[in-house]
Amino acid sequence: MCGILGGLSLRKNFDQDLCRRALDLMHHRGPDAFRLEMIEEGGVMLGHQRLKILDLNDRANQPMKSACGRYLIVFNGEIFNYRELRALAPEHDWQTDGDTEVLLALFSRMGEKMLDHLNGMFAFAIYDREEKTIFAARDRFGIKPFYHAHVNGDWLFASEIPPLLLLLGESLPDLDTIKTYLATGAYEIGTSTFFLGVGRLEAGCCAHVSLEDPSSVRISRWYDVAAKASRRVVLSGDELLDELDHLLAEVVKRHLISDVPVGVNVSGGVDSSALIHYVTRFHPEIHGFTQDYEDPYSEREWVERATRGTGVNCHYVLQDAADCLARFESVMRHQGEPFGGVPVIGFAPLYECAHSLGVTVLLDGNGVDEIFLGYKKYHLADLAQKLGTAAYESALAEYMAFWQEPRASIEKSLVHARVGGGAAIDGTIPFHRESLGSALQNAEIRVPVLPALTGNAARDLAMSDLVATKIPRALRFNERISMMYSKELRVPFMDHELVEWGLALPAELLMNRRGTKAPVRELLRRKMDPTVAEAPKRTVQSPQREWLGHEWRPFVEEVLNSASFRQRGWVCPDRAKERYARYLAGDNQNSFFIWQWINLEIWARQFLD
């Protein structure tokens, strides 16, 4: 994992010292080596900060030149099947034992068609000296970042936003993005960011840019997960479980490839338990790291059940309100945009612990719920779709049996699910649209482009989370907080082969009286403590709701009463203070809108003021 920087300038106008400073802003992404190259008389700039993971020799440093000398690459990420891919270039004389050279060799042979052969997480740019063009691409699900911008006709790209802001010379807020965030909670939508003029290359997309006209960027989509999933053959019974077992083992084994120590992020959930089981199949002894809170938010009991009898040496990193608040601003500097909440900050001491133990690569269990319909909201959406049909009563009985929830409570949730309006499943309201400020009056609310509907409510909701809403932002949060400490975070369950296979499974195979993501639970039930496999899905929780009303109260009040908060005009301070007073008085079932207010203000102070 690394940091990349680059650009094209028809006017050959790149300031080398300024570009070096911009690259240095990503030192945390790659502290082991760096290089900045200016070619075409300063018209092409390529920079790289390297975190050594595969082939620790300096010969694998970047920018790297192809054997023929025609191509130059800067690359962030890992290609997990790079050794197998060498067979596609049998005549090549390999000089390194890493994946960057494989990328170059394949591109030299087959151009952008090589993308279909790659299994990994990646964002890269390749400059063609003959055509004087850059080809850039991002992995299928956007695990690795790629931002780009224009300034005076020049095209710039980077792994993070702050280097682009330095090169642009200004930071301006995108009011549409801010209004969308405050009104709907959505962000990481399409190509937009919180900064006007800074965009992101979307997951599964590639870009072509020419030195003759850097102001024109041709973007196309090279991967469509819905189309791939629909072509899969679906198994059932023991055959399905055997195939799932094989796939899980293969994707975890692939993601363990490394020339530096590997660890694993641990929680007490089913997904993490599955990850632990397969990781320890290949790494009998490994460090595990988990965020821990005081009761009732501690998952220590479940983590101990999941790791009992394994070789996981689990480190419990107890979270503290004062420590999390002290870290808020530094985490924001590395996130570059508003982020998800206290649990994101909570990863900071966790990765400090990993650093103290010499662990550079960590695996995380993201993605299982979206692929195998693990969330309660998916089960509820399926139940809501069956209302008024002959299947409703049996589906309701299964839902009641697993979630241990009375009929009256479920049917109240069904009303909220059908009415919508932004209510959470429990009926609480996570936003406070009444507080939207006058500066956002003419801004528009962006609507994410969703995948084509399948007709199954649960599957459509999960697909939206996977490609348009939830997973894109979670990947950004996790990638930035790990890179803040020079740690490479891998998400094996986002391997495209597993994702495509899982998305092809009918919803009725995934949700029943034994719970959501039923095949995963059944498989684990046969392999480990059944109570872990059968436990209902628990929302990842933290004491954020309590902290915002107690330990963090002076901080919240400072923000709401500040001149800068009032002058921005994004939130009406009087309405915000009135709503916060009600929160303190006990109307505190949901704290997200308060998090939004302080999150935006700290971001603005860091990047706009």
XYZ file of C-alpha atoms in Angstrom:
609
model
C 0.000 0.000 0.000
C 1.341 3.377 -0.968
C 0.553 6.943 -1.944
C 0.534 8.050 -5.571
C 0.633 11.521 -7.094
C 0.785 12.671 -10.677
C -0.468 14.833 -13.478
C -0.249 16.143 -17.005
C 0.513 19.756 -17.968
C 0.357 20.927 -21.566
C 2.086 24.123 -20.477
C 4.818 22.059 -18.756
C 4.111 24.109 -15.711
C 4.683 21.766 -12.751
C 6.615 23.292 -9.858
C 8.925 20.493 -8.699
C 9.342 21.856 -5.169
C 5.581 22.254 -4.750
C 4.972 18.746 -6.097
C 7.536 17.350 -3.677
C 5.739 19.059 -0.797
C 2.448 17.616 -2.018
C 3.953 14.125 -2.156
C 5.384 14.565 1.337
C 1.843 15.155 2.645
C 1.354 11.395 2.056
C 4.529 10.293 3.846
C 2.368 8.274 6.266
C 1.112 6.198 3.320
C 4.611 5.125 2.331
C 7.437 5.899 4.756
C 9.842 3.302 3.309
C 10.759 5.001 0.015
C 9.723 7.942 -2.153
C 10.502 9.287 -5.584
C 9.210 12.116 -7.751
C 9.900 12.119 -11.493
C 9.363 14.885 -14.031
C 9.458 13.820 -17.670
C 8.490 15.267 -21.047
C 10.319 18.471 -20.058
C 8.168 18.852 -16.976
C 4.863 18.111 -18.696
C 4.385 14.802 -16.854
C 4.727 14.409 -13.102
C 4.691 11.038 -11.304
C 5.341 10.581 -7.590
C 5.243 7.645 -5.207
C 5.478 7.034 -1.457
C 6.118 3.349 -0.792
C 5.066 1.117 2.075
C 7.018 -2.098 1.510
C 4.760 -5.167 1.629
C 5.873 -7.434 -1.244
C 9.515 -7.674 -2.375
C 11.166 -5.436 0.204
C 14.110 -4.709 -2.082
C 14.551 -1.157 -3.404
C 14.469 -2.552 -6.950
C 10.658 -2.632 -6.565
C 10.442 1.106 -5.821
C 8.288 3.357 -8.001
C 7.716 5.044 -10.375
C 8.689 1.862 -12.208
C 9.601 1.631 -15.891
C 8.521 -1.258 -18.122
C 11.162 -3.542 -19.649
C 10.600 -1.948 -23.062
C 10.946 1.535 -21.579
C 7.663 2.705 -23.029
C 5.569 2.725 -19.849
C 5.924 4.244 -16.365
C 3.634 3.273 -13.482
C 2.681 4.566 -10.040
C 0.572 1.990 -8.218
C -1.173 1.780 -4.839
C -2.514 -1.518 -3.547
C -1.909 -5.215 -4.010
C -2.530 -7.736 -6.784
C -3.088 -10.931 -4.843
C -2.816 -13.287 -7.821
C 0.300 -11.642 -9.266
C 2.381 -14.839 -9.175
C -0.223 -16.764 -11.176
C -0.459 -13.880 -13.647
C 3.201 -14.251 -14.570
C 2.120 -17.160 -16.761
C 0.444 -14.622 -19.082
C 3.872 -13.158 -19.900
C 6.061 -16.277 -20.243
C 8.806 -14.508 -22.195
C 9.299 -11.777 -19.581
C 12.590 -11.663 -17.665
C 11.395 -10.892 -14.159
C 13.559 -8.482 -12.177
C 11.471 -8.261 -8.995
C 9.296 -10.533 -6.886
C 6.445 -8.046 -6.528
C 3.195 -7.201 -8.256
C 4.083 -3.823 -9.818
C 6.297 -5.370 -12.473
C 3.521 -7.863 -13.278
C 1.087 -4.989 -13.869
C 3.506 -3.340 -16.267
C 4.263 -6.560 -18.125
C 0.572 -7.358 -18.603
C -0.264 -3.835 -19.699
C 2.557 -3.983 -22.240
C 1.009 -7.179 -23.665
C -2.740 -6.569 -23.531
C -3.429 -2.975 -22.503
C -6.459 -2.259 -20.357
C -7.900 -5.728 -21.046
C -5.539 -6.906 -18.323
C -7.960 -5.492 -15.712
C -10.241 -8.515 -15.988
C -7.368 -10.776 -14.918
C -6.524 -8.857 -11.732
C -7.579 -10.058 -8.308
C -6.794 -7.330 -5.818
C -7.271 -3.829 -4.509
C -5.646 -1.161 -6.605
C -5.467 2.345 -7.989
C -2.757 3.066 -10.539
C -1.733 5.344 -13.375
C 0.420 4.282 -16.341
C 2.077 6.832 -18.602
C 2.653 5.821 -22.223
C 5.748 7.625 -23.571
C 4.820 6.939 -27.209
C 1.164 7.971 -27.082
C 1.815 10.601 -24.396
C -1.255 9.487 -22.460
C -2.093 8.295 -18.971
C -4.320 5.297 -18.341
C -5.631 5.155 -14.759
C -7.843 2.557 -13.116
C -9.471 1.798 -9.784
C -10.387 -1.634 -8.398
C -13.828 -3.168 -8.655
C -15.214 -1.918 -5.318
C -13.076 1.158 -4.707
C -11.001 -0.291 -1.884
C -8.096 1.912 -2.938
C -8.661 5.656 -3.502
C -8.085 7.804 -6.580
C -8.871 11.545 -6.560
C -8.356 13.964 -9.414
C -8.761 17.650 -10.255
C -7.995 20.310 -12.864
C -6.138 23.583 -12.383
C -5.478 25.995 -15.240
C -5.999 23.191 -17.758
C -3.603 20.785 -16.001
C -4.844 17.411 -14.742
C -3.783 16.172 -11.294
C -4.374 12.957 -9.362
C -3.511 11.624 -5.906
C -4.359 8.954 -3.343
C -5.623 11.605 -0.923
C -7.232 15.028 -1.199
C -4.805 17.267 0.770
C -1.984 17.018 -1.834
C -4.442 18.142 -4.515
C -5.551 21.089 -2.393
C -1.926 22.190 -2.067
C -1.437 22.013 -5.840
C -4.778 23.711 -6.518
C -3.908 26.541 -4.161
C -7.397 26.774 -2.655
C -10.032 24.802 -0.733
C -13.680 25.467 -1.513
C -16.671 23.587 -0.070
C -19.101 21.733 -2.319
C -22.433 22.933 -0.954
C -24.438 20.248 -2.761
C -22.409 17.548 -1.018
C -22.803 19.291 2.354
C -26.571 19.656 1.971
C -26.909 16.042 0.869
C -24.926 14.924 3.908
C -26.962 16.979 6.384
C -30.347 16.182 4.845
C -29.909 12.488 4.042
C -26.713 11.278 5.707
C -25.353 10.185 2.335
C -21.823 10.856 1.189
C -19.240 9.219 -1.099
C -21.883 9.648 -3.801
C -20.661 9.120 -7.337
C -17.701 11.302 -8.269
C -18.348 14.164 -5.829
C -16.372 15.051 -2.696
C -16.822 17.718 -0.021
C -14.428 19.938 -2.003
C -15.561 21.882 -5.047
C -13.428 20.909 -8.036
C -12.033 17.698 -6.529
C -13.584 14.475 -7.795
C -13.063 10.784 -7.317
C -12.662 8.096 -9.924
C -15.510 5.726 -9.126
C -15.000 2.095 -8.228
C -14.644 -0.172 -11.269
C -13.843 2.757 -13.564
C -10.835 3.788 -15.627
C -9.666 7.075 -17.136
C -7.782 8.095 -20.295
C -6.025 11.465 -20.381
C -3.763 12.893 -23.084
C -0.854 15.300 -22.651
C -2.161 17.098 -25.746
C -5.391 17.978 -23.904
C -5.191 17.317 -20.123
C -8.424 19.244 -19.596
C -10.367 16.387 -21.218
C -10.697 13.159 -19.206
C -12.460 10.176 -20.781
C -13.894 7.930 -18.069
C -15.457 4.519 -18.648
C -16.671 1.637 -16.499
C -14.718 -1.605 -16.784
C -16.554 -3.635 -14.113
C -20.254 -4.164 -13.322
C -20.859 -6.436 -10.346
C -24.573 -6.944 -11.037
C -23.887 -8.269 -14.542
C -21.193 -10.619 -13.256
C -23.332 -12.004 -10.439
C -26.252 -12.832 -12.719
C -24.094 -15.281 -14.699
C -23.222 -17.468 -11.721
C -24.558 -21.016 -11.245
C -26.371 -21.433 -7.921
C -25.910 -24.572 -5.813
C -27.919 -25.748 -2.803
C -27.597 -27.905 0.311
C -24.228 -29.417 1.180
C -22.852 -28.540 -2.243
C -23.486 -24.876 -1.537
C -21.786 -25.083 1.866
C -18.806 -26.941 0.417
C -18.395 -24.300 -2.281
C -18.726 -21.504 0.289
C -16.123 -23.172 2.502
C -13.749 -23.466 -0.453
C -14.278 -19.846 -1.528
C -13.797 -18.416 1.960
C -10.597 -20.388 2.424
C -9.250 -19.293 -0.960
C -9.969 -15.580 -0.562
C -8.468 -15.471 2.928
C -5.397 -17.417 1.808
C -4.889 -14.963 -1.087
C -5.151 -11.971 1.225
C -2.512 -13.341 3.593
C 0.285 -13.083 1.020
C 2.889 -10.712 2.460
C 6.590 -10.273 3.145
C 5.827 -8.416 6.405
C 3.878 -9.453 9.553
C 0.084 -9.822 9.257
C -2.603 -9.360 11.922
C -6.394 -9.369 12.028
C -9.085 -6.965 13.258
C -11.417 -8.847 15.580
C -14.953 -8.324 16.830
C -17.488 -10.688 18.317
C -19.652 -10.955 15.213
C -20.234 -13.781 12.770
C -18.172 -12.147 10.012
C -15.153 -11.650 12.247
C -15.527 -15.193 13.583
C -15.450 -16.531 10.031
C -12.346 -14.475 9.306
C -10.636 -15.806 12.437
C -11.447 -19.391 11.518
C -9.962 -19.183 8.027
C -6.999 -16.976 8.957
C -5.871 -19.411 11.640
C -6.144 -22.268 9.161
C -3.127 -20.728 7.387
C -1.596 -18.697 10.260
C -1.865 -20.862 13.397
C -0.566 -17.967 15.511
C -1.463 -14.354 14.768
C -2.090 -11.047 16.556
C -5.701 -9.895 16.799
C -6.880 -6.375 17.634
C -10.272 -5.272 18.883
C -11.884 -2.031 20.043
C -13.262 -2.441 23.543
C -15.624 -0.193 25.481
C -17.054 -0.236 28.964
C -20.293 -2.196 29.372
C -22.867 -2.292 27.894
C -20.856 -1.747 24.705
C -18.067 -4.243 25.289
C -17.894 -7.208 22.908
C -15.123 -8.886 24.884
C -17.238 -11.899 25.856
C -18.099 -12.611 22.201
C -14.534 -12.027 21.033
C -13.296 -14.496 23.623
C -15.809 -17.080 22.388
C -14.758 -16.512 18.767
C -11.036 -16.783 19.500
C -11.175 -19.583 22.096
C -9.051 -22.521 21.011
C -7.451 -20.576 18.167
C -3.949 -19.169 17.907
C -5.172 -15.572 17.966
C -3.348 -13.447 20.531
C -6.055 -10.836 21.002
C -5.235 -7.317 22.163
C -8.190 -5.456 23.674
C -7.774 -1.712 23.175
C -10.039 0.031 25.688
C -11.571 3.227 24.323
C -11.760 6.353 26.447
C -13.949 9.443 25.841
C -11.183 11.962 26.531
C -8.637 10.101 24.396
C -11.048 9.801 21.455
C -11.839 13.512 21.621
C -8.129 14.365 21.732
C -7.616 12.337 18.556
C -10.578 13.832 16.657
C -8.669 16.565 14.811
C -5.705 14.406 13.792
C -8.062 11.723 12.467
C -9.934 14.395 10.492
C -6.674 15.615 8.928
C -6.034 12.143 7.550
C -9.644 11.421 6.557
C -9.748 14.643 4.523
C -13.559 14.687 4.636
C -16.254 14.190 7.298
C -16.282 10.614 8.574
C -18.511 8.111 10.280
C -18.278 8.476 14.051
C -16.513 7.494 17.240
C -15.692 3.921 16.064
C -13.536 5.368 13.252
C -11.497 7.313 15.826
C -11.372 4.134 17.900
C -9.204 2.459 15.286
C -6.402 4.964 15.960
C -5.171 3.432 19.249
C -5.814 -0.004 17.770
C -3.366 0.631 14.920
C -0.919 2.189 17.358
C -1.009 -1.116 19.215
C -0.424 -3.010 15.959
C 2.505 -0.721 15.182
C 4.082 -1.392 18.580
C 3.989 -5.128 17.798
C 5.514 -4.740 14.331
C 2.323 -5.684 12.442
C 2.063 -3.922 9.064
C -0.843 -5.709 7.314
C -4.271 -6.267 8.878
C -7.318 -8.173 7.618
C -10.862 -6.968 8.303
C -14.263 -8.635 7.838
C -16.141 -5.937 5.858
C -18.685 -6.955 3.230
C -20.323 -10.166 4.437
C -23.574 -8.499 5.508
C -24.125 -6.773 2.164
C -23.315 -9.912 0.173
C -25.223 -12.465 2.268
C -28.024 -10.195 3.593
C -26.828 -10.023 7.174
C -28.479 -6.864 8.460
C -31.793 -6.817 10.230
C -33.005 -4.110 7.829
C -32.675 -6.554 4.913
C -34.737 -9.149 6.747
C -37.327 -6.466 7.511
C -37.398 -5.325 3.872
C -38.049 -8.907 2.807
C -40.845 -9.186 5.350
C -42.358 -5.862 4.236
C -42.422 -7.076 0.642
C -44.406 -10.147 1.708
C -47.125 -8.114 3.458
C -50.517 -9.044 2.039
C -49.272 -12.270 0.479
C -49.705 -15.908 1.482
C -46.033 -16.042 2.481
C -46.294 -13.287 5.096
C -47.298 -15.279 8.192
C -44.588 -17.916 7.808
C -42.003 -15.228 7.054
C -43.142 -13.274 10.125
C -42.812 -16.397 12.297
C -39.245 -16.925 11.075
C -38.394 -13.287 11.742
C -39.862 -13.452 15.269
C -38.019 -16.699 16.018
C -34.596 -15.351 15.109
C -34.786 -11.759 16.320
C -36.808 -12.643 19.433
C -39.024 -9.634 18.817
C -42.799 -9.479 19.514
C -45.233 -9.135 16.650
C -46.438 -5.648 17.674
C -42.890 -4.269 17.657
C -42.150 -5.811 14.271
C -45.282 -4.431 12.682
C -44.461 -0.976 14.045
C -41.054 -1.286 12.346
C -42.791 -2.360 9.145
C -44.759 0.902 9.172
C -41.513 2.888 9.429
C -39.960 0.785 6.671
C -42.894 1.365 4.315
C -43.393 5.065 5.111
C -39.676 5.850 4.890
C -38.891 9.542 5.299
C -35.432 8.918 6.641
C -36.505 7.114 9.812
C -34.230 4.408 11.163
C -35.647 0.913 11.634
C -36.313 1.692 15.294
C -38.350 4.751 14.274
C -35.802 7.322 15.458
C -34.787 10.177 13.179
C -31.031 10.413 12.482
C -31.193 13.831 10.768
C -32.475 17.256 11.747
C -33.429 18.846 8.443
C -35.130 21.728 10.274
C -31.642 22.990 11.151
C -30.450 23.365 7.552
C -28.940 26.837 7.181
C -29.577 29.645 4.740
C -26.278 29.148 2.892
C -27.624 25.803 1.630
C -30.964 27.177 0.415
C -30.019 26.992 -3.271
C -27.872 23.866 -3.003
C -29.186 20.611 -4.429
C -29.510 17.218 -2.779
C -27.607 14.609 -4.743
C -29.285 11.273 -5.343
C -27.003 8.246 -5.661
C -27.175 6.293 -8.902
C -28.459 2.896 -7.802
C -28.061 -0.477 -9.527
C -30.922 -1.826 -11.609
C -33.674 -3.284 -9.423
C -34.006 -7.064 -9.196
C -37.517 -7.077 -7.786
C -36.349 -8.439 -4.434
C -36.509 -5.668 -1.821
C -33.814 -7.111 0.450
C -31.374 -7.787 -2.372
C -31.955 -4.343 -3.920
C -31.336 -2.624 -0.584
C -28.162 -4.623 -0.003
C -26.866 -3.957 -3.521
C -27.404 -0.250 -2.969
C -25.394 -0.465 0.261
C -22.648 -2.417 -1.493
C -22.010 -0.214 -4.500
C -23.570 3.192 -3.818
C -23.976 4.107 -0.164
C -22.668 2.176 2.845
C -19.618 0.221 1.644
C -17.990 3.072 -0.345
C -17.850 5.326 2.698
C -16.846 2.510 5.083
C -13.948 1.610 2.796
C -12.792 5.238 2.804
C -12.980 5.518 6.611
C -11.051 2.292 7.115
C -8.451 2.932 4.434
C -7.531 6.389 5.749
C -7.382 5.464 9.433
C -5.140 2.457 8.722
C -2.865 4.469 6.440
C -2.622 7.161 9.114
C -0.383 4.636 10.901
C 1.217 3.179 7.753
C -0.859 -0.003 7.998
C -2.257 -1.858 5.001
C -5.867 -2.911 5.574
C -7.205 -5.791 3.486
C -10.834 -6.884 3.142
C -10.825 -10.502 1.903
C -14.614 -10.816 1.890
C -14.718 -8.066 -0.757
C -12.848 -10.389 -3.135
C -14.842 -10.153 -6.364
C -15.097 -13.921 -6.817
C -16.802 -14.300 -3.423
C -18.977 -11.216 -3.959
C -20.232 -12.389 -7.351
C -20.914 -15.876 -6.019
C -22.795 -14.597 -2.976
C -24.894 -12.073 -4.896
C -26.184 -14.838 -7.168
C -27.780 -16.679 -4.224
C -31.570 -16.267 -3.943
C -32.672 -14.250 -0.903
C -34.728 -17.172 0.422
C -31.513 -19.160 0.894
C -30.025 -16.389 3.003
C -32.806 -15.467 5.454
C -34.915 -17.891 7.497
C -35.686 -18.852 11.099
C -32.000 -19.618 11.666
C -31.224 -15.992 10.888
C -29.738 -13.786 8.217
C -26.699 -14.828 6.092
C -27.911 -18.359 6.802
C -25.287 -20.319 4.775
C -22.440 -18.516 6.554
C -23.999 -19.280 9.931
C -24.612 -22.925 9.030
C -21.032 -23.350 7.849
C -19.625 -21.824 11.042
C -22.034 -23.839 13.178
C -20.238 -26.937 11.926
C -16.789 -25.520 12.616
C -16.871 -23.537 15.877
C -18.870 -22.542 18.966
C -22.508 -22.716 17.757
C -23.520 -19.798 20.009
C -21.268 -17.497 17.961
C -22.697 -18.730 14.663
C -26.293 -18.427 15.855
C -26.039 -15.021 17.563
C -28.279 -12.324 16.069
C -26.563 -9.537 14.145
C -25.428 -6.864 16.606
C -25.022 -3.319 15.328
C -21.447 -2.176 15.874
C -22.006 0.197 18.734
C -20.037 2.694 20.766
C -21.014 5.049 23.588
C -21.155 7.945 21.095
C -24.736 8.769 22.103
C -23.764 9.066 25.774
C -20.458 10.858 25.168
C -22.108 13.571 23.062
C -24.407 14.377 25.970
C -21.925 14.062 28.816
C -18.139 13.723 28.390
C -18.096 15.616 25.082
C -20.739 18.189 26.090
C -18.305 21.130 26.522
C -16.844 20.388 23.095
C -20.285 20.190 21.430
C -21.363 23.446 23.061
C -18.139 25.182 21.975
C -18.864 24.186 18.365
C -22.530 25.205 18.430
C -21.718 28.555 20.058
C -18.701 29.375 17.873
C -18.660 32.326 15.488
C -17.368 30.108 12.667
C -20.292 27.657 13.031
C -22.758 30.542 12.820
C -21.034 32.348 9.953
C -20.853 29.310 7.662
C -24.620 29.238 7.416
C -24.774 25.481 6.785
C -26.642 24.858 10.043
C -28.935 27.294 11.828
C -27.176 27.614 15.209
C -30.288 28.634 17.142
C -32.248 25.603 15.941
C -29.243 23.372 16.519
C -28.826 24.624 20.095
C -32.536 24.176 20.773
C -32.397 20.595 19.476
C -29.258 19.873 21.507
C -31.006 21.160 24.651
C -33.791 18.632 24.038
C -31.138 15.964 23.508
C -29.622 16.776 26.906
C -33.094 16.667 28.440
C -33.575 13.073 27.306
C -34.719 13.202 23.670
C -31.528 11.368 22.704
C -32.516 8.149 20.970
C -30.358 9.088 17.974
C -27.152 11.173 18.030
C -26.151 11.184 14.374
C -27.317 14.735 13.612
C -25.134 16.096 16.440
C -22.202 14.132 15.071
C -22.876 15.674 11.644
C -22.725 19.211 13.037
C -19.446 18.834 14.916
C -17.962 16.670 12.158
C -18.578 19.309 9.485
C -17.309 22.149 11.653
C -14.032 20.414 12.554
C -13.543 19.525 8.866
C -14.143 23.134 7.831
C -11.762 24.503 10.455
C -9.039 22.159 9.249
C -9.411 22.541 5.496
C -11.285 25.771 4.741
C -10.342 28.339 7.396
